[in-house]
N, CA and C atoms as an extended XYZ file, in Angstrom:
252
Properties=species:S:1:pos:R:3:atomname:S:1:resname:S:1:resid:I:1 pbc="F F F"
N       -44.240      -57.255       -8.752 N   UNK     1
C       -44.151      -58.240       -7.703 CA  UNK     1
C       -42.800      -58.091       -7.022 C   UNK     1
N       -42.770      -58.103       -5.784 N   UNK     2
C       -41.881      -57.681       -4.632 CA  UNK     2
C       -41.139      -59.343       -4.070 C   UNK     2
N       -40.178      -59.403       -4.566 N   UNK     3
C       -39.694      -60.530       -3.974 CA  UNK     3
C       -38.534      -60.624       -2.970 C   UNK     3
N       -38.309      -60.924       -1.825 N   UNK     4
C       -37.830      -60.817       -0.762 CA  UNK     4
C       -36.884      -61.602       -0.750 C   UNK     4
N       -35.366      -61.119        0.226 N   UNK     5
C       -34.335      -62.092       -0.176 CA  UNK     5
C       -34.919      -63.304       -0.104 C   UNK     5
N       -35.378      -63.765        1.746 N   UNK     6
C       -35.368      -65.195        2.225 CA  UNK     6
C       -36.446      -65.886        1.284 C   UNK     6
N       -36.938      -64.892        0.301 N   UNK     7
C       -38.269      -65.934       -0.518 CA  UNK     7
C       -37.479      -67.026       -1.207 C   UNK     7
N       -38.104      -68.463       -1.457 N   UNK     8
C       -37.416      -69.227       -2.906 CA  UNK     8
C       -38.629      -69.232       -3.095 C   UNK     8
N       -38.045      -69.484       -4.803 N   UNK     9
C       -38.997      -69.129       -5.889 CA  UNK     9
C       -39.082      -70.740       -6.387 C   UNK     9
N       -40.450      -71.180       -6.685 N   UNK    10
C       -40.363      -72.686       -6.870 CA  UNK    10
C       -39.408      -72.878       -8.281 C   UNK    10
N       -39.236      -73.852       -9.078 N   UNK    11
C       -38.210      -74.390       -9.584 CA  UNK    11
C       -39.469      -74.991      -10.289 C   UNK    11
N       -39.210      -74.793      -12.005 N   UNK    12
C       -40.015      -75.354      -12.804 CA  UNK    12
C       -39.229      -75.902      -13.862 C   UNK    12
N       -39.733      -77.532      -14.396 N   UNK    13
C       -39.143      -78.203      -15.011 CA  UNK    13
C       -38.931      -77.377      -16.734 C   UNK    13
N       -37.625      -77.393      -17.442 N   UNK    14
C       -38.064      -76.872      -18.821 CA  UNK    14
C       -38.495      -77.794      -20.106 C   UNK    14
N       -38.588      -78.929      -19.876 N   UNK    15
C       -39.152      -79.587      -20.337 CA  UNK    15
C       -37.968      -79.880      -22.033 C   UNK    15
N       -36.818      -80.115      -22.116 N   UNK    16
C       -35.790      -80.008      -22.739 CA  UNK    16
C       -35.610      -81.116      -23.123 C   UNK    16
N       -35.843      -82.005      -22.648 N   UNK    17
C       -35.572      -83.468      -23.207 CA  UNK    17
C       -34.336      -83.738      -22.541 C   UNK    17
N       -33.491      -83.091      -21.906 N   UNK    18
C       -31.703      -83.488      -21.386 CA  UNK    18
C       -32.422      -83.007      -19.894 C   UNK    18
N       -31.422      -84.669      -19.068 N   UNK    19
C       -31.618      -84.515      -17.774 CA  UNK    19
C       -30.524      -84.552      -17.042 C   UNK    19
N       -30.718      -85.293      -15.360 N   UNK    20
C       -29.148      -85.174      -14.894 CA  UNK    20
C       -28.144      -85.686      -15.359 C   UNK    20
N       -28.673      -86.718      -16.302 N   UNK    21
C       -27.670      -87.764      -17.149 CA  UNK    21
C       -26.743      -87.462      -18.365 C   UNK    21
N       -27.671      -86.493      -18.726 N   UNK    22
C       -27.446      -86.305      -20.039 CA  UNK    22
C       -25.804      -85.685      -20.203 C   UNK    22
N       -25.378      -86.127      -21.420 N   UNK    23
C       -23.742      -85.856      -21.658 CA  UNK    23
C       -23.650      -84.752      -22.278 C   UNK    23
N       -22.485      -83.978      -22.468 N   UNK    24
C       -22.044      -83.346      -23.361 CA  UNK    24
C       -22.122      -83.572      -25.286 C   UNK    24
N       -21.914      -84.743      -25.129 N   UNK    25
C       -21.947      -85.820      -26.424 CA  UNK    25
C       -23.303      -85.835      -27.000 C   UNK    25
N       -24.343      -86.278      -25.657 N   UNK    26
C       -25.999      -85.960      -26.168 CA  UNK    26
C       -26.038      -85.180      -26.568 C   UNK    26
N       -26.017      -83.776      -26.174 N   UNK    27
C       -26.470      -82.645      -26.744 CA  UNK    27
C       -25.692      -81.992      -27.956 C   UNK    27
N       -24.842      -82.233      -28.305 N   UNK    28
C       -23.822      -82.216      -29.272 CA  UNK    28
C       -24.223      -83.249      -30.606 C   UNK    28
N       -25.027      -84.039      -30.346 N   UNK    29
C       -25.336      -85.261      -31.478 CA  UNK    29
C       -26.056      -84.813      -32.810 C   UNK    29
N       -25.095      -84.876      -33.730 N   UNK    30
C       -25.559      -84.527      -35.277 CA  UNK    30
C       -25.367      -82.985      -35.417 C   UNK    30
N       -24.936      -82.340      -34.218 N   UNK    31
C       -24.245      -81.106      -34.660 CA  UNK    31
C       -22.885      -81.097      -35.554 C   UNK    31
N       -22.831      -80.352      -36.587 N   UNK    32
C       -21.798      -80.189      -37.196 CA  UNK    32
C       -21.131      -78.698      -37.284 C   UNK    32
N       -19.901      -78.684      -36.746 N   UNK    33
C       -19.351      -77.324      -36.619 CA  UNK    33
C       -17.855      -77.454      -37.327 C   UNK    33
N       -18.130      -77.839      -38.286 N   UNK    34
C       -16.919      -77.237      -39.029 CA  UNK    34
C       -16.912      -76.573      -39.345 C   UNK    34
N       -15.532      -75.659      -39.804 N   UNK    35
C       -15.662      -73.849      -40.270 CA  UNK    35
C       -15.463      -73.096      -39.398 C   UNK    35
N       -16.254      -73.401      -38.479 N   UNK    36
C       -16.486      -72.658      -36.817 CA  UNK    36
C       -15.045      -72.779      -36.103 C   UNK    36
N       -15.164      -71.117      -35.193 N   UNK    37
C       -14.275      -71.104      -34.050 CA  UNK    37
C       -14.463      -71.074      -32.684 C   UNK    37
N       -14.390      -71.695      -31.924 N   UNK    38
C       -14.862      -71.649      -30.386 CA  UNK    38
C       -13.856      -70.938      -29.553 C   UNK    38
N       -13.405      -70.190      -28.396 N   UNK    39
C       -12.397      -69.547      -27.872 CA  UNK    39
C       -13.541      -70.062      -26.972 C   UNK    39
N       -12.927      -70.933      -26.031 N   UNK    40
C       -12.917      -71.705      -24.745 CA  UNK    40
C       -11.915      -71.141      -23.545 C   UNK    40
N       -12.973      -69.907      -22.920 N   UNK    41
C       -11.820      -69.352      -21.331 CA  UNK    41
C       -11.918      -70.719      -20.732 C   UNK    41
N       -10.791      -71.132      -19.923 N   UNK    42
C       -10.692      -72.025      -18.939 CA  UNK    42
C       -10.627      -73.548      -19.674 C   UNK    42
N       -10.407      -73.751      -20.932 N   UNK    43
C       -10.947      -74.785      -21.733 CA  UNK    43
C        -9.969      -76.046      -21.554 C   UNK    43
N        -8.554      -75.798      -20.212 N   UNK    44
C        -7.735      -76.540      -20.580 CA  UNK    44
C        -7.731      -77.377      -18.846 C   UNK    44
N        -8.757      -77.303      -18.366 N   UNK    45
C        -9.398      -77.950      -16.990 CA  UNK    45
C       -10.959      -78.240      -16.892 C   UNK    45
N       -11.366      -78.723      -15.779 N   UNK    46
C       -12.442      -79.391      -15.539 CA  UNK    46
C       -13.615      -79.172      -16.314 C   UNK    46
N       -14.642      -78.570      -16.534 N   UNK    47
C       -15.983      -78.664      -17.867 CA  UNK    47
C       -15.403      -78.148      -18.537 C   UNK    47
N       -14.286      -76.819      -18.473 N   UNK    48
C       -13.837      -76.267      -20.008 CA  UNK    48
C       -12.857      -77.210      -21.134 C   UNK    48
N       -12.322      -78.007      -20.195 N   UNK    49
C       -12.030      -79.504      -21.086 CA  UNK    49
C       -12.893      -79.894      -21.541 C   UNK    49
N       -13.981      -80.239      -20.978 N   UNK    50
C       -14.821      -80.946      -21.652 CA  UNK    50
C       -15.577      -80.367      -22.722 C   UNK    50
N       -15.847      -79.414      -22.637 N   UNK    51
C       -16.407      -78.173      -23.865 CA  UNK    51
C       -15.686      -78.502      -24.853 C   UNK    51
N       -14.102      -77.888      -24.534 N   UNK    52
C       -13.168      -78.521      -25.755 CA  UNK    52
C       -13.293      -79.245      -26.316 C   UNK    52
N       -12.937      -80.321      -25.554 N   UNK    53
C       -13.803      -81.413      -26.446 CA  UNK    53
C       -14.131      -82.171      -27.081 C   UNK    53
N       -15.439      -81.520      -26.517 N   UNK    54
C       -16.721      -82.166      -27.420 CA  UNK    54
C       -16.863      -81.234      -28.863 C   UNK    54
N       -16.424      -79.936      -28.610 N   UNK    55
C       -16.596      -79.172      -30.004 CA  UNK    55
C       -15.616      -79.281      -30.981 C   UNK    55
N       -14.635      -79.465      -30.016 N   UNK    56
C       -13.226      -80.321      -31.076 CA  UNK    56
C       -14.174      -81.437      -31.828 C   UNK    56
N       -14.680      -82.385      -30.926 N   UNK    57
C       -15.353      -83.549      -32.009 CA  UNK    57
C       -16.465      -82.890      -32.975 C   UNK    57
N       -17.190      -82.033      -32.513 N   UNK    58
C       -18.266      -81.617      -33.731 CA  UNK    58
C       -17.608      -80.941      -34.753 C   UNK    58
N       -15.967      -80.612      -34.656 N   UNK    59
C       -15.624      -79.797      -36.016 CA  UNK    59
C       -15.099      -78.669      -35.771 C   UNK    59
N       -14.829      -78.254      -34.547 N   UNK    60
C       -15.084      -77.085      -34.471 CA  UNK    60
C       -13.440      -76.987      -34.537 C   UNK    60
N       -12.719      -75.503      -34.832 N   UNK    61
C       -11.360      -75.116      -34.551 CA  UNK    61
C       -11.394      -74.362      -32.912 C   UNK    61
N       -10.962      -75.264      -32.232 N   UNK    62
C       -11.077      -74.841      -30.763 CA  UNK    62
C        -9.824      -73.693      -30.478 C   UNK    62
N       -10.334      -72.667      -29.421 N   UNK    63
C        -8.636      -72.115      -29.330 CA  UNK    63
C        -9.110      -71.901      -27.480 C   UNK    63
N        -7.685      -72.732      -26.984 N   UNK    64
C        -7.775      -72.267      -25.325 CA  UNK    64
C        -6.908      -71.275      -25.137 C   UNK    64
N        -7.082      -70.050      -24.575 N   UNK    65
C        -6.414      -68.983      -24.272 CA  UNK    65
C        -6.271      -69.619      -22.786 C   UNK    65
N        -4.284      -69.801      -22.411 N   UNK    66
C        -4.160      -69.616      -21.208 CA  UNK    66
C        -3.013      -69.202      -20.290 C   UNK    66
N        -3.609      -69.226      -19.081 N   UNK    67
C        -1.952      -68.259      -18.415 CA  UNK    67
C        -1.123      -69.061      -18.318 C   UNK    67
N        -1.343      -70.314      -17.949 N   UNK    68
C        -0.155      -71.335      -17.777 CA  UNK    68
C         0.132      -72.123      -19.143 C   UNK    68
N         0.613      -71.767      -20.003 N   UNK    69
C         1.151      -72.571      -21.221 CA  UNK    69
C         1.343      -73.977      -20.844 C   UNK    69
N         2.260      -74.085      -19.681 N   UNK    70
C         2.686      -75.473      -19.345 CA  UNK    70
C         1.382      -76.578      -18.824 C   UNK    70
N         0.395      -75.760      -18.351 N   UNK    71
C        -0.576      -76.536      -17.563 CA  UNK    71
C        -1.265      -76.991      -18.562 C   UNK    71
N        -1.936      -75.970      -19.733 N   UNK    72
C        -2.379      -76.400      -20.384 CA  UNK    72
C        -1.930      -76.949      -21.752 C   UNK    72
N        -0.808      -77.029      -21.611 N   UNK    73
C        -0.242      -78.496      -22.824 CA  UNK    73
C        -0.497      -79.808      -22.150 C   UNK    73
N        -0.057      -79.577      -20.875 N   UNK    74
C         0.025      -81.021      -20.278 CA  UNK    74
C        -1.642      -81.666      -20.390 C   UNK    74
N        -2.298      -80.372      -20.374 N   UNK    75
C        -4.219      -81.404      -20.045 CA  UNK    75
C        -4.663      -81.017      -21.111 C   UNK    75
N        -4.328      -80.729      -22.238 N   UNK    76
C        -4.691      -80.954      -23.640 CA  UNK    76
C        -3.793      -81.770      -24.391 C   UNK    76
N        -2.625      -82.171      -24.061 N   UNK    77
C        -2.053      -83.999      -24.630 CA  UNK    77
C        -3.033      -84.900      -24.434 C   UNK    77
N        -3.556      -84.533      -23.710 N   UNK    78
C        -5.103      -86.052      -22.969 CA  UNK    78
C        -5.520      -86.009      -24.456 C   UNK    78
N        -5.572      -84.885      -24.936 N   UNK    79
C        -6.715      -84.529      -26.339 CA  UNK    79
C        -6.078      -84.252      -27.967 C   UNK    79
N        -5.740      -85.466      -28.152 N   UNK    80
C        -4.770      -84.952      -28.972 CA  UNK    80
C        -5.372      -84.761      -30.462 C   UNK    80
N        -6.187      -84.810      -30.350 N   UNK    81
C        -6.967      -83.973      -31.720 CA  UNK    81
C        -7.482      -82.158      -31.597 C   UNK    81
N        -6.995      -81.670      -30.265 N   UNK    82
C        -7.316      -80.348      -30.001 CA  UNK    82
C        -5.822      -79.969      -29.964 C   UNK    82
N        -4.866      -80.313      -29.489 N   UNK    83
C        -3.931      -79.932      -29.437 CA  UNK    83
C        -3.105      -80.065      -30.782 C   UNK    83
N        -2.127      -78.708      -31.204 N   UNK    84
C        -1.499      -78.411      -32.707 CA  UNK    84
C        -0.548      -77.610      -31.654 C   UNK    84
């Protein structure tokens, strides 16, 4: 099947149970990640904060790799259970 740029392709629901509402926190609920390591690019601004986290709360040993040291101390103090 030949699909053409200007075609759109309809959009089918996945049937997931998580909608526009749904949090980070929802989908995270009764996960347990202790033990675990997460390396979060970008983890020390906008959703990659929030990734942080939330996996910080499930357990996880988070690590943000970043270029600005300074930027990202300052927006991981917000989080002070991710930040060591």
């Amino acid at each position: 099947m030949r699909i053409e740029a200007n075609q759109r392709i309809p959009q089918q629901p996945l049937h997931t149970g998580y909608g526009p509402r749904t949090t980070a926190e929802d989908i995270m609920q009764g996960v347990d990640l202790a033990g675990k390591v997460a390396i979060v690019t970008g983890g020390y601004s906008g959703i990659g904060l929030e990734v942080s986290t939330v996996l910080a709360k499930a357990g996880a040993q988070v690590i943000v790799p970043a270029r600005s040291l300074d930027k990202a101390k300052v927006a991981m103090e917000a989080v002070p259970f991710i930040f060591s």
